[in-house]
């Protein structure tokens, strides 16, 4: 598989950079996909004639809006809201909302681009989109969060609909935020349109397993990668970065499958607990009390907190980056491999830099890129949409089995695609090639869209 962009594709990539200046994360996500597509154009020359690559790199619609809100002291703040509707060839735009101070158009575009291909891998009828704001929910009161969400939705609602665009959560957007967003949508539109948002609460149209799905799914993906190598998750030492929703349920499934999680983190520092992370405590600190992970050590004297520590220096056999983009660089990847890491499952979106990806691929460890490994979250969102459409609600066991089946299929199909294109064991190429073909084959029959 060409590591260097072939000439034609190189020209398209240069055009993407020129048309989207200063959006480094978007360039990175596009480059990673484009550099695997050479053999696809050879097999499907019609995709080149139809300029499918150029079209998928240009979002169908990009919305940027003002979000004014008032804090508890009455001071006015102005944030910026985004929704990038990337592609709706396979289904309505689908993808989460991220509230984080680092958010700008380039972040939302990289996430929307990744989402399009990830969603295609799920085999569910969902297109790709992403949104968010540079609003920082950290340290805000519930009332401030509510006022912000209401203001955000007061503009966003006109672009949404169960057949148009269906947001969900991402970093900084969980059950609390989705509740305020759904409440405002319902109020403005006078419609109880459950299918307009996913990740809803269980009492108001949500699906069991949605909360757990991204983390559980990522572990299932690692389980499948290890199965191919006649190995398993059981008994392995694991490191999981982050301590948000994805990290918590990654740790839960790892523990259920008999692995030991020895470290987790937040943006301030890392916790190392050789005895194994006390997940009930992490859940209480993060989900209930909204505290920092550093507080963990006041309950466990044998655990260590390192402020600003690098979690990838903690030796492990399985690493699951579950925090944010570009959290593993080339040096971190080399450290992981040197310390005996045999598998990496990405719960976060694009958590490894291109240099890091190269280290993992060259070392031939089991490397599951986010696009494939973390697709369980959005797949379960699609299951939530199915339940909403049929006014049904499924049991935990039934829904979890569906999630497991979907992840097992994503693993098998990305693995087979890599084999077919002569890059056995390379899930980056497998996922990119397979999802691109799925999107392209949906676009072509729809005409010039
Ligand atoms: N934000 C999640 C992701 O990155 C979930 C999106 C969704 O459920 O729509 O896939």
CSV table of C-alpha atoms and ligand atoms in Angstrom, one decimal:
chain,number,residue,atom,x,y,z
A,1,UNK,CA,0.0,0.0,0.0
A,2,UNK,CA,1.4,3.4,-1.0
A,3,UNK,CA,2.7,5.3,2.0
A,4,UNK,CA,3.4,8.2,-0.3
A,5,UNK,CA,0.4,9.8,-1.9
A,6,UNK,CA,0.1,8.8,-5.5
A,7,UNK,CA,0.3,11.7,-7.9
A,8,UNK,CA,-3.4,12.2,-8.6
A,9,UNK,CA,-4.3,11.9,-5.0
A,10,UNK,CA,-1.4,14.1,-3.9
A,11,UNK,CA,-2.9,16.9,-6.1
A,12,UNK,CA,-6.3,16.4,-4.4
A,13,UNK,CA,-4.7,16.6,-1.0
A,14,UNK,CA,-2.8,19.8,-1.9
A,15,UNK,CA,-6.2,21.3,-3.0
A,16,UNK,CA,-7.7,20.3,0.4
A,17,UNK,CA,-4.9,22.1,2.2
A,18,UNK,CA,-5.3,25.2,0.0
A,19,UNK,CA,-9.1,25.3,0.5
A,20,UNK,CA,-9.0,24.7,4.2
A,21,UNK,CA,-6.0,26.8,5.5
A,22,UNK,CA,-4.9,26.5,9.1
A,23,UNK,CA,-7.0,23.4,9.8
A,24,UNK,CA,-4.2,21.0,10.8
A,25,UNK,CA,-6.3,18.3,12.3
A,26,UNK,CA,-8.5,18.2,9.2
A,27,UNK,CA,-5.5,17.9,6.9
A,28,UNK,CA,-4.2,15.1,9.1
A,29,UNK,CA,-7.4,13.1,9.0
A,30,UNK,CA,-7.8,13.6,5.2
A,31,UNK,CA,-4.2,12.6,4.5
A,32,UNK,CA,-4.5,9.4,6.5
A,33,UNK,CA,-7.4,8.3,4.4
A,34,UNK,CA,-6.1,9.5,1.1
A,35,UNK,CA,-2.8,7.8,1.3
A,36,UNK,CA,-4.6,4.4,1.4
A,37,UNK,CA,-6.9,5.0,-1.5
A,38,UNK,CA,-4.5,4.5,-4.5
A,39,UNK,CA,-5.4,0.8,-5.0
A,40,UNK,CA,-9.1,1.6,-4.7
A,41,UNK,CA,-9.0,4.0,-7.7
A,42,UNK,CA,-7.2,1.2,-9.7
A,43,UNK,CA,-10.0,-1.2,-8.9
A,44,UNK,CA,-12.8,1.3,-9.3
A,45,UNK,CA,-11.7,3.9,-11.9
A,46,UNK,CA,-15.3,5.3,-12.0
A,47,UNK,CA,-14.7,6.8,-8.5
A,48,UNK,CA,-11.9,8.9,-10.0
A,49,UNK,CA,-14.1,10.0,-13.0
A,50,UNK,CA,-16.9,10.9,-10.6
A,51,UNK,CA,-14.4,12.9,-8.4
A,52,UNK,CA,-15.6,11.0,-5.3
A,53,UNK,CA,-12.5,11.9,-3.3
A,54,UNK,CA,-12.8,15.6,-4.1
A,55,UNK,CA,-16.5,15.5,-3.2
A,56,UNK,CA,-16.1,13.6,0.1
A,57,UNK,CA,-13.5,16.1,1.2
A,58,UNK,CA,-15.9,19.0,0.8
A,59,UNK,CA,-18.7,19.0,3.5
A,60,UNK,CA,-22.2,19.2,2.1
A,61,UNK,CA,-22.9,22.1,4.5
A,62,UNK,CA,-21.0,24.0,7.2
A,63,UNK,CA,-22.9,26.0,9.8
A,64,UNK,CA,-21.2,28.5,12.1
A,65,UNK,CA,-23.3,30.5,14.6
A,66,UNK,CA,-23.1,32.8,17.6
A,67,UNK,CA,-24.1,31.4,21.0
A,68,UNK,CA,-24.7,34.2,23.6
A,69,UNK,CA,-25.4,33.2,27.2
A,70,UNK,CA,-25.4,34.7,30.7
A,71,UNK,CA,-23.5,33.3,33.6
A,72,UNK,CA,-24.8,33.1,37.2
A,73,UNK,CA,-23.5,36.6,38.0
A,74,UNK,CA,-25.4,38.0,35.0
A,75,UNK,CA,-22.3,38.5,32.8
A,76,UNK,CA,-22.8,38.0,29.1
A,77,UNK,CA,-20.6,35.5,27.2
A,78,UNK,CA,-20.3,34.8,23.5
A,79,UNK,CA,-19.2,31.4,22.2
A,80,UNK,CA,-19.1,30.0,18.7
A,81,UNK,CA,-21.3,27.1,17.6
A,82,UNK,CA,-20.6,24.7,14.7
A,83,UNK,CA,-22.3,21.9,12.8
A,84,UNK,CA,-20.5,20.4,9.8
A,85,UNK,CA,-22.9,18.2,7.8
A,86,UNK,CA,-20.4,16.2,5.9
A,87,UNK,CA,-22.2,13.6,3.8
A,88,UNK,CA,-25.7,12.2,3.7
A,89,UNK,CA,-25.3,9.5,1.0
A,90,UNK,CA,-25.9,6.6,3.4
A,91,UNK,CA,-28.4,8.3,5.8
A,92,UNK,CA,-29.0,11.5,7.8
A,93,UNK,CA,-26.0,13.3,9.1
A,94,UNK,CA,-25.0,11.6,12.3
A,95,UNK,CA,-22.3,12.5,14.8
A,96,UNK,CA,-21.8,14.0,18.2
A,97,UNK,CA,-21.4,17.5,19.6
A,98,UNK,CA,-18.1,18.5,21.4
A,99,UNK,CA,-18.0,21.3,24.0
A,100,UNK,CA,-14.3,22.1,24.6
A,101,UNK,CA,-12.3,25.3,24.5
A,102,UNK,CA,-10.0,23.8,21.8
A,103,UNK,CA,-12.9,23.5,19.4
A,104,UNK,CA,-12.7,25.4,16.1
A,105,UNK,CA,-13.8,24.6,12.6
A,106,UNK,CA,-10.7,22.4,11.9
A,107,UNK,CA,-11.5,20.1,14.8
A,108,UNK,CA,-15.1,19.8,13.9
A,109,UNK,CA,-14.1,19.1,10.3
A,110,UNK,CA,-11.6,16.4,11.2
A,111,UNK,CA,-14.2,14.8,13.5
A,112,UNK,CA,-16.9,15.0,10.8
A,113,UNK,CA,-14.6,13.4,8.2
A,114,UNK,CA,-13.7,10.5,10.5
A,115,UNK,CA,-17.4,10.1,11.5
A,116,UNK,CA,-18.5,9.7,7.9
A,117,UNK,CA,-16.2,6.7,7.4
A,118,UNK,CA,-16.7,5.3,10.8
A,119,UNK,CA,-20.5,5.4,10.3
A,120,UNK,CA,-20.2,3.6,7.0
A,121,UNK,CA,-18.3,0.8,8.7
A,122,UNK,CA,-21.2,0.2,11.1
A,123,UNK,CA,-23.4,-0.9,8.2
A,124,UNK,CA,-26.2,1.2,9.7
A,125,UNK,CA,-28.1,3.8,7.6
A,126,UNK,CA,-26.3,6.9,8.9
A,127,UNK,CA,-24.3,9.6,7.1
A,128,UNK,CA,-21.6,11.7,8.8
A,129,UNK,CA,-21.6,15.0,10.6
A,130,UNK,CA,-20.2,16.6,13.7
A,131,UNK,CA,-20.7,19.8,15.8
A,132,UNK,CA,-19.9,21.6,18.9
A,133,UNK,CA,-18.7,24.8,20.5
A,134,UNK,CA,-15.6,26.4,22.1
A,135,UNK,CA,-17.6,26.6,25.3
A,136,UNK,CA,-15.9,25.1,28.3
A,137,UNK,CA,-18.3,23.2,30.6
A,138,UNK,CA,-15.6,22.7,33.2
A,139,UNK,CA,-16.5,24.5,36.4
A,140,UNK,CA,-19.8,25.8,35.2
A,141,UNK,CA,-23.0,25.4,37.3
A,142,UNK,CA,-25.9,23.3,36.1
A,143,UNK,CA,-27.9,26.5,35.4
A,144,UNK,CA,-25.1,27.9,33.3
A,145,UNK,CA,-24.8,24.7,31.3
A,146,UNK,CA,-28.6,24.8,30.8
A,147,UNK,CA,-28.6,28.4,29.6
A,148,UNK,CA,-25.7,27.7,27.2
A,149,UNK,CA,-27.4,24.5,25.8
A,150,UNK,CA,-30.7,26.4,25.3
A,151,UNK,CA,-29.0,29.2,23.5
A,152,UNK,CA,-27.0,26.7,21.3
A,153,UNK,CA,-30.1,24.7,20.4
A,154,UNK,CA,-32.1,27.9,19.7
A,155,UNK,CA,-30.0,28.2,16.5
A,156,UNK,CA,-29.1,24.6,15.8
A,157,UNK,CA,-32.7,23.2,15.9
A,158,UNK,CA,-33.5,24.6,12.4
A,159,UNK,CA,-30.8,22.4,10.9
A,160,UNK,CA,-31.8,19.1,12.7
A,161,UNK,CA,-34.5,16.5,12.3
A,162,UNK,CA,-34.7,12.7,12.5
A,163,UNK,CA,-34.4,12.4,8.7
A,164,UNK,CA,-31.9,15.3,8.4
A,165,UNK,CA,-29.3,15.6,11.1
A,166,UNK,CA,-29.1,13.7,14.4
A,167,UNK,CA,-26.5,14.8,16.9
A,168,UNK,CA,-25.3,13.0,20.1
A,169,UNK,CA,-22.6,13.6,22.7
A,170,UNK,CA,-18.8,13.8,22.5
A,171,UNK,CA,-16.2,15.4,24.8
A,172,UNK,CA,-18.1,17.8,27.2
A,173,UNK,CA,-21.5,16.7,26.1
A,174,UNK,CA,-23.1,13.9,28.1
A,175,UNK,CA,-26.5,13.0,29.5
A,176,UNK,CA,-27.0,16.4,31.3
A,177,UNK,CA,-26.2,18.5,28.2
A,178,UNK,CA,-28.3,16.2,25.9
A,179,UNK,CA,-31.2,16.6,28.3
A,180,UNK,CA,-31.1,20.4,28.1
A,181,UNK,CA,-30.6,20.3,24.3
A,182,UNK,CA,-33.5,17.9,23.8
A,183,UNK,CA,-35.8,19.9,26.1
A,184,UNK,CA,-35.1,23.1,24.1
A,185,UNK,CA,-35.6,21.3,20.8
A,186,UNK,CA,-39.0,19.9,22.0
A,187,UNK,CA,-40.0,23.3,23.3
A,188,UNK,CA,-39.2,25.2,20.1
A,189,UNK,CA,-40.6,22.7,17.6
A,190,UNK,CA,-43.5,21.5,19.7
A,191,UNK,CA,-42.6,18.0,18.6
A,192,UNK,CA,-41.6,15.0,20.7
A,193,UNK,CA,-39.1,13.9,18.1
A,194,UNK,CA,-37.1,11.2,19.9
A,195,UNK,CA,-35.0,10.4,16.8
A,196,UNK,CA,-33.5,13.8,16.6
A,197,UNK,CA,-30.8,13.2,19.2
A,198,UNK,CA,-29.2,10.1,20.6
A,199,UNK,CA,-27.5,9.4,23.9
A,200,UNK,CA,-30.8,10.4,25.5
A,201,UNK,CA,-31.7,9.4,29.1
A,202,UNK,CA,-33.4,6.0,29.6
A,203,UNK,CA,-36.6,7.7,30.9
A,204,UNK,CA,-37.0,9.9,27.8
A,205,UNK,CA,-36.3,7.8,24.8
A,206,UNK,CA,-32.7,6.7,25.3
A,207,UNK,CA,-31.3,3.2,24.7
A,208,UNK,CA,-29.7,0.9,27.3
A,209,UNK,CA,-26.0,0.3,26.5
A,210,UNK,CA,-25.6,3.6,24.6
A,211,UNK,CA,-23.6,5.0,27.6
A,212,UNK,CA,-21.3,2.0,27.7
A,213,UNK,CA,-21.2,1.4,23.9
A,214,UNK,CA,-18.0,3.2,22.8
A,215,UNK,CA,-15.8,1.7,25.5
A,216,UNK,CA,-17.3,-1.8,25.4
A,217,UNK,CA,-17.1,-1.8,21.6
A,218,UNK,CA,-13.5,-0.8,21.6
A,219,UNK,CA,-12.6,-3.7,23.9
A,220,UNK,CA,-14.6,-6.1,21.7
A,221,UNK,CA,-12.5,-4.9,18.8
A,222,UNK,CA,-9.3,-5.5,20.7
A,223,UNK,CA,-10.6,-9.0,21.7
A,224,UNK,CA,-11.2,-9.8,18.0
A,225,UNK,CA,-7.7,-8.5,17.0
A,226,UNK,CA,-6.1,-10.7,19.7
A,227,UNK,CA,-8.3,-13.7,18.7
A,228,UNK,CA,-6.7,-13.6,15.2
A,229,UNK,CA,-3.3,-13.8,16.9
A,230,UNK,CA,-4.5,-16.7,19.1
A,231,UNK,CA,-4.3,-14.4,22.1
A,232,UNK,CA,-6.9,-12.8,24.5
A,233,UNK,CA,-7.6,-9.9,26.7
A,234,UNK,CA,-7.7,-12.1,29.8
A,235,UNK,CA,-4.8,-11.5,32.3
A,236,UNK,CA,-3.3,-8.6,30.4
A,237,UNK,CA,-2.1,-5.4,32.1
A,238,UNK,CA,-3.9,-2.4,30.5
A,239,UNK,CA,-3.5,1.4,30.4
A,240,UNK,CA,-6.6,3.5,29.6
A,241,UNK,CA,-6.1,7.2,29.1
A,242,UNK,CA,-8.9,9.6,30.1
A,243,UNK,CA,-11.6,9.0,32.7
A,244,UNK,CA,-14.7,10.2,30.9
A,245,UNK,CA,-17.4,8.1,29.5
A,246,UNK,CA,-15.3,6.2,26.9
A,247,UNK,CA,-12.5,5.5,29.4
A,248,UNK,CA,-14.8,4.4,32.2
A,249,UNK,CA,-16.7,1.8,30.1
A,250,UNK,CA,-13.5,0.6,28.4
A,251,UNK,CA,-12.1,-0.1,31.9
A,252,UNK,CA,-15.3,-1.8,32.9
A,253,UNK,CA,-15.3,-4.2,29.9
A,254,UNK,CA,-11.6,-4.9,30.2
A,255,UNK,CA,-12.1,-5.9,33.9
A,256,UNK,CA,-15.2,-8.0,33.0
A,257,UNK,CA,-13.0,-9.9,30.5
A,258,UNK,CA,-10.4,-10.6,33.2
A,259,UNK,CA,-7.8,-7.9,32.4
A,260,UNK,CA,-6.2,-5.6,34.9
A,261,UNK,CA,-6.3,-1.8,34.3
A,262,UNK,CA,-3.3,-0.2,36.0
A,263,UNK,CA,-3.6,3.4,35.0
A,264,UNK,CA,-6.1,6.1,33.9
A,265,UNK,CA,-5.9,9.9,33.6
A,266,UNK,CA,-7.5,13.3,33.1
A,267,UNK,CA,-6.1,16.4,31.5
A,268,UNK,CA,-4.3,17.3,34.8
A,269,UNK,CA,-2.5,14.1,35.5
A,270,UNK,CA,-2.3,10.3,35.7
A,271,UNK,CA,-3.3,7.7,38.3
A,272,UNK,CA,-1.2,4.5,38.6
A,273,UNK,CA,-2.7,1.8,40.7
A,274,UNK,CA,-0.7,-1.5,40.3
A,275,UNK,CA,-3.4,-3.4,42.3
A,276,UNK,CA,-5.9,-2.5,39.6
A,277,UNK,CA,-8.0,0.7,39.2
A,278,UNK,CA,-11.1,0.9,41.6
A,279,UNK,CA,-13.7,1.6,38.9
A,280,UNK,CA,-16.6,2.3,41.3
A,281,UNK,CA,-14.5,5.1,42.8
A,282,UNK,CA,-13.6,6.6,39.3
A,283,UNK,CA,-17.3,6.5,38.4
A,284,UNK,CA,-18.3,8.3,41.7
A,285,UNK,CA,-15.6,10.9,41.2
A,286,UNK,CA,-16.2,11.6,37.6
A,287,UNK,CA,-19.9,10.8,36.9
A,288,UNK,CA,-21.5,11.8,40.1
A,289,UNK,CA,-19.3,14.3,41.8
A,290,UNK,CA,-17.6,15.8,38.7
A,291,UNK,CA,-14.2,16.0,40.5
A,292,UNK,CA,-10.6,15.6,39.2
A,293,UNK,CA,-9.0,12.2,39.0
A,294,UNK,CA,-6.2,13.4,41.4
A,295,UNK,CA,-8.7,13.0,44.2
A,296,UNK,CA,-8.5,9.2,43.7
A,297,UNK,CA,-5.3,8.9,45.9
A,298,UNK,CA,-7.1,10.2,49.0
A,299,UNK,CA,-9.1,7.0,48.9
A,300,UNK,CA,-6.3,4.6,48.0
A,301,UNK,CA,-3.0,5.3,49.7
A,302,UNK,CA,-1.2,2.6,47.5
A,303,UNK,CA,-2.1,4.4,44.3
A,304,UNK,CA,0.1,7.1,42.8
A,305,UNK,CA,-0.9,10.4,41.2
A,306,UNK,CA,1.5,12.1,38.9
A,307,UNK,CA,0.5,15.6,37.9
A,308,UNK,CA,1.3,16.2,34.2
A,309,UNK,CA,2.5,12.6,34.0
A,310,UNK,CA,2.7,10.7,30.7
A,311,UNK,CA,0.5,7.7,30.9
A,312,UNK,CA,2.2,5.9,27.9
A,313,UNK,CA,5.3,5.5,30.0
A,314,UNK,CA,3.4,3.1,32.3
A,315,UNK,CA,4.2,-0.4,31.0
A,316,UNK,CA,1.3,-2.4,29.6
A,317,UNK,CA,0.3,-5.1,27.1
A,318,UNK,CA,-2.9,-3.3,26.0
A,319,UNK,CA,-3.2,0.5,25.5
A,320,UNK,CA,-6.5,2.1,25.0
A,321,UNK,CA,-6.3,5.8,24.3
A,322,UNK,CA,-9.7,7.2,25.3
A,323,UNK,CA,-9.1,10.9,25.9
A,324,UNK,CA,-8.6,13.0,22.8
A,325,UNK,CA,-6.8,13.6,19.4
A,326,UNK,CA,-3.1,13.3,19.1
A,327,UNK,CA,-2.5,12.1,22.6
A,328,UNK,CA,0.1,9.5,21.5
A,329,UNK,CA,3.1,10.8,19.5
A,330,UNK,CA,5.9,8.9,17.8
A,331,UNK,CA,8.0,8.8,21.0
A,332,UNK,CA,5.1,7.5,23.1
A,333,UNK,CA,4.3,4.8,20.5
A,334,UNK,CA,7.9,3.7,20.6
A,335,UNK,CA,7.9,3.6,24.4
A,336,UNK,CA,4.7,1.5,24.4
A,337,UNK,CA,6.2,-1.0,21.9
A,338,UNK,CA,9.5,-1.2,23.8
A,339,UNK,CA,7.6,-1.9,27.0
A,340,UNK,CA,5.8,-4.9,25.5
A,341,UNK,CA,2.5,-3.5,24.3
A,342,UNK,CA,0.9,-6.0,21.9
A,343,UNK,CA,-2.4,-4.2,21.2
A,344,UNK,CA,-3.8,-0.7,20.9
A,345,UNK,CA,-7.5,0.0,20.6
A,346,UNK,CA,-8.5,3.6,20.0
A,347,UNK,CA,-11.6,4.7,22.0
A,348,UNK,CA,-10.8,8.3,21.1
A,349,UNK,CA,-10.9,9.9,17.7
A,350,UNK,CA,-7.5,10.1,16.0
A,351,UNK,CA,-5.6,9.8,19.3
A,352,UNK,CA,-2.3,8.8,17.6
A,353,UNK,CA,-0.2,11.1,15.4
A,354,UNK,CA,0.9,9.9,12.0
A,355,UNK,CA,4.4,9.2,13.4
A,356,UNK,CA,2.8,7.1,16.2
A,357,UNK,CA,0.7,5.2,13.7
A,358,UNK,CA,3.8,4.4,11.7
A,359,UNK,CA,5.5,3.0,14.8
A,360,UNK,CA,2.6,0.7,15.5
A,361,UNK,CA,2.3,-0.5,11.9
A,362,UNK,CA,6.0,-1.1,11.6
A,363,UNK,CA,6.1,-3.0,14.8
A,364,UNK,CA,3.2,-5.1,13.5
A,365,UNK,CA,1.3,-5.0,16.8
A,366,UNK,CA,-2.5,-5.3,16.8
A,367,UNK,CA,-3.4,-1.7,16.1
A,368,UNK,CA,-7.2,-0.8,15.9
A,369,UNK,CA,-7.7,2.8,14.6
A,370,UNK,CA,-10.5,4.8,16.1
A,371,UNK,CA,-12.6,4.8,13.0
A,372,UNK,CA,-13.1,1.0,13.4
A,373,UNK,CA,-12.4,0.4,17.1
A,374,UNK,CA,-14.7,3.2,18.5
A,375,UNK,CA,-17.6,2.7,16.1
A,376,UNK,CA,-19.6,1.0,18.7
A,377,UNK,CA,-20.8,4.3,20.2
A,378,UNK,CA,-22.4,5.6,17.0
A,379,UNK,CA,-23.6,2.1,16.1
A,380,UNK,CA,-25.6,2.0,19.3
A,381,UNK,CA,-26.9,5.5,18.5
A,382,UNK,CA,-28.3,3.9,15.4
A,383,UNK,CA,-29.8,1.2,17.5
A,384,UNK,CA,-31.4,3.9,19.6
A,385,UNK,CA,-32.8,5.5,16.5
A,386,UNK,CA,-34.3,2.1,15.5
A,387,UNK,CA,-35.9,1.7,18.9
A,388,UNK,CA,-37.3,5.3,18.7
A,389,UNK,CA,-38.7,4.7,15.2
A,390,UNK,CA,-40.5,1.5,16.3
A,391,UNK,CA,-41.5,3.0,19.7
A,392,UNK,CA,-39.8,0.1,21.3
A,393,UNK,CA,-37.1,-0.4,24.0
A,394,UNK,CA,-34.8,-3.3,24.1
A,395,UNK,CA,-33.2,-5.1,27.1
A,396,UNK,CA,-29.6,-4.5,28.1
A,397,UNK,CA,-28.6,-8.0,27.1
A,398,UNK,CA,-30.3,-7.9,23.7
A,399,UNK,CA,-28.7,-4.5,22.9
A,400,UNK,CA,-25.3,-5.5,24.1
A,401,UNK,CA,-25.4,-8.6,21.9
A,402,UNK,CA,-26.2,-6.5,18.9
A,403,UNK,CA,-23.3,-4.2,19.7
A,404,UNK,CA,-21.0,-7.2,20.1
A,405,UNK,CA,-22.2,-8.6,16.7
A,406,UNK,CA,-21.6,-5.2,15.0
A,407,UNK,CA,-18.0,-4.9,16.4
A,408,UNK,CA,-17.2,-8.4,15.5
A,409,UNK,CA,-18.4,-7.7,11.9
A,410,UNK,CA,-16.5,-4.5,11.7
A,411,UNK,CA,-13.4,-6.3,12.8
A,412,UNK,CA,-13.9,-9.2,10.3
A,413,UNK,CA,-14.7,-6.9,7.3
A,414,UNK,CA,-11.8,-4.5,7.9
A,415,UNK,CA,-9.5,-7.5,8.4
A,416,UNK,CA,-10.7,-9.1,5.2
A,417,UNK,CA,-10.4,-5.8,3.2
A,418,UNK,CA,-6.8,-5.4,4.3
A,419,UNK,CA,-6.1,-9.0,3.2
A,420,UNK,CA,-7.8,-8.4,-0.2
A,421,UNK,CA,-5.7,-5.3,-0.8
A,422,UNK,CA,-2.4,-7.0,0.1
A,423,UNK,CA,-1.8,-5.3,3.5
A,424,UNK,CA,-2.6,-8.1,5.9
A,425,UNK,CA,-3.1,-7.0,9.5
A,426,UNK,CA,-3.2,-3.3,8.6
A,427,UNK,CA,-6.6,-2.2,10.0
A,428,UNK,CA,-5.9,1.5,9.1
A,429,UNK,CA,-5.9,0.6,5.4
A,430,UNK,CA,-8.7,-2.0,5.8
A,431,UNK,CA,-11.0,0.5,7.6
A,432,UNK,CA,-10.2,3.4,5.2
A,433,UNK,CA,-10.6,1.4,2.0
A,434,UNK,CA,-13.7,-0.4,3.1
A,435,UNK,CA,-15.5,2.6,4.4
A,436,UNK,CA,-14.5,4.8,1.4
A,437,UNK,CA,-15.9,2.1,-1.0
A,438,UNK,CA,-19.2,2.0,1.0
A,439,UNK,CA,-19.6,5.8,0.8
A,440,UNK,CA,-18.6,6.0,-2.8
A,441,UNK,CA,-20.9,3.2,-3.8
A,442,UNK,CA,-23.8,5.0,-2.1
A,443,UNK,CA,-22.9,8.3,-3.8
A,444,UNK,CA,-22.5,7.2,-7.4
A,445,UNK,CA,-26.2,6.0,-7.9
A,446,UNK,CA,-27.5,9.2,-6.4
A,447,UNK,CA,-26.1,11.3,-9.2
A,448,UNK,CA,-24.0,14.4,-8.9
A,449,UNK,CA,-24.6,15.3,-5.2
B,1,LIG,N1,-19.2,11.2,19.4
B,1,LIG,C1,-19.3,9.8,19.2
B,1,LIG,C2,-18.3,9.4,18.1
B,1,LIG,O1,-17.2,10.0,18.0
B,1,LIG,C3,-20.7,9.3,19.0
B,1,LIG,C4,-21.5,9.9,17.9
B,1,LIG,C5,-22.9,9.5,17.8
B,1,LIG,O2,-23.3,8.7,18.6
B,1,LIG,O3,-23.6,10.1,17.0
B,1,LIG,O4,-18.5,8.5,17.3
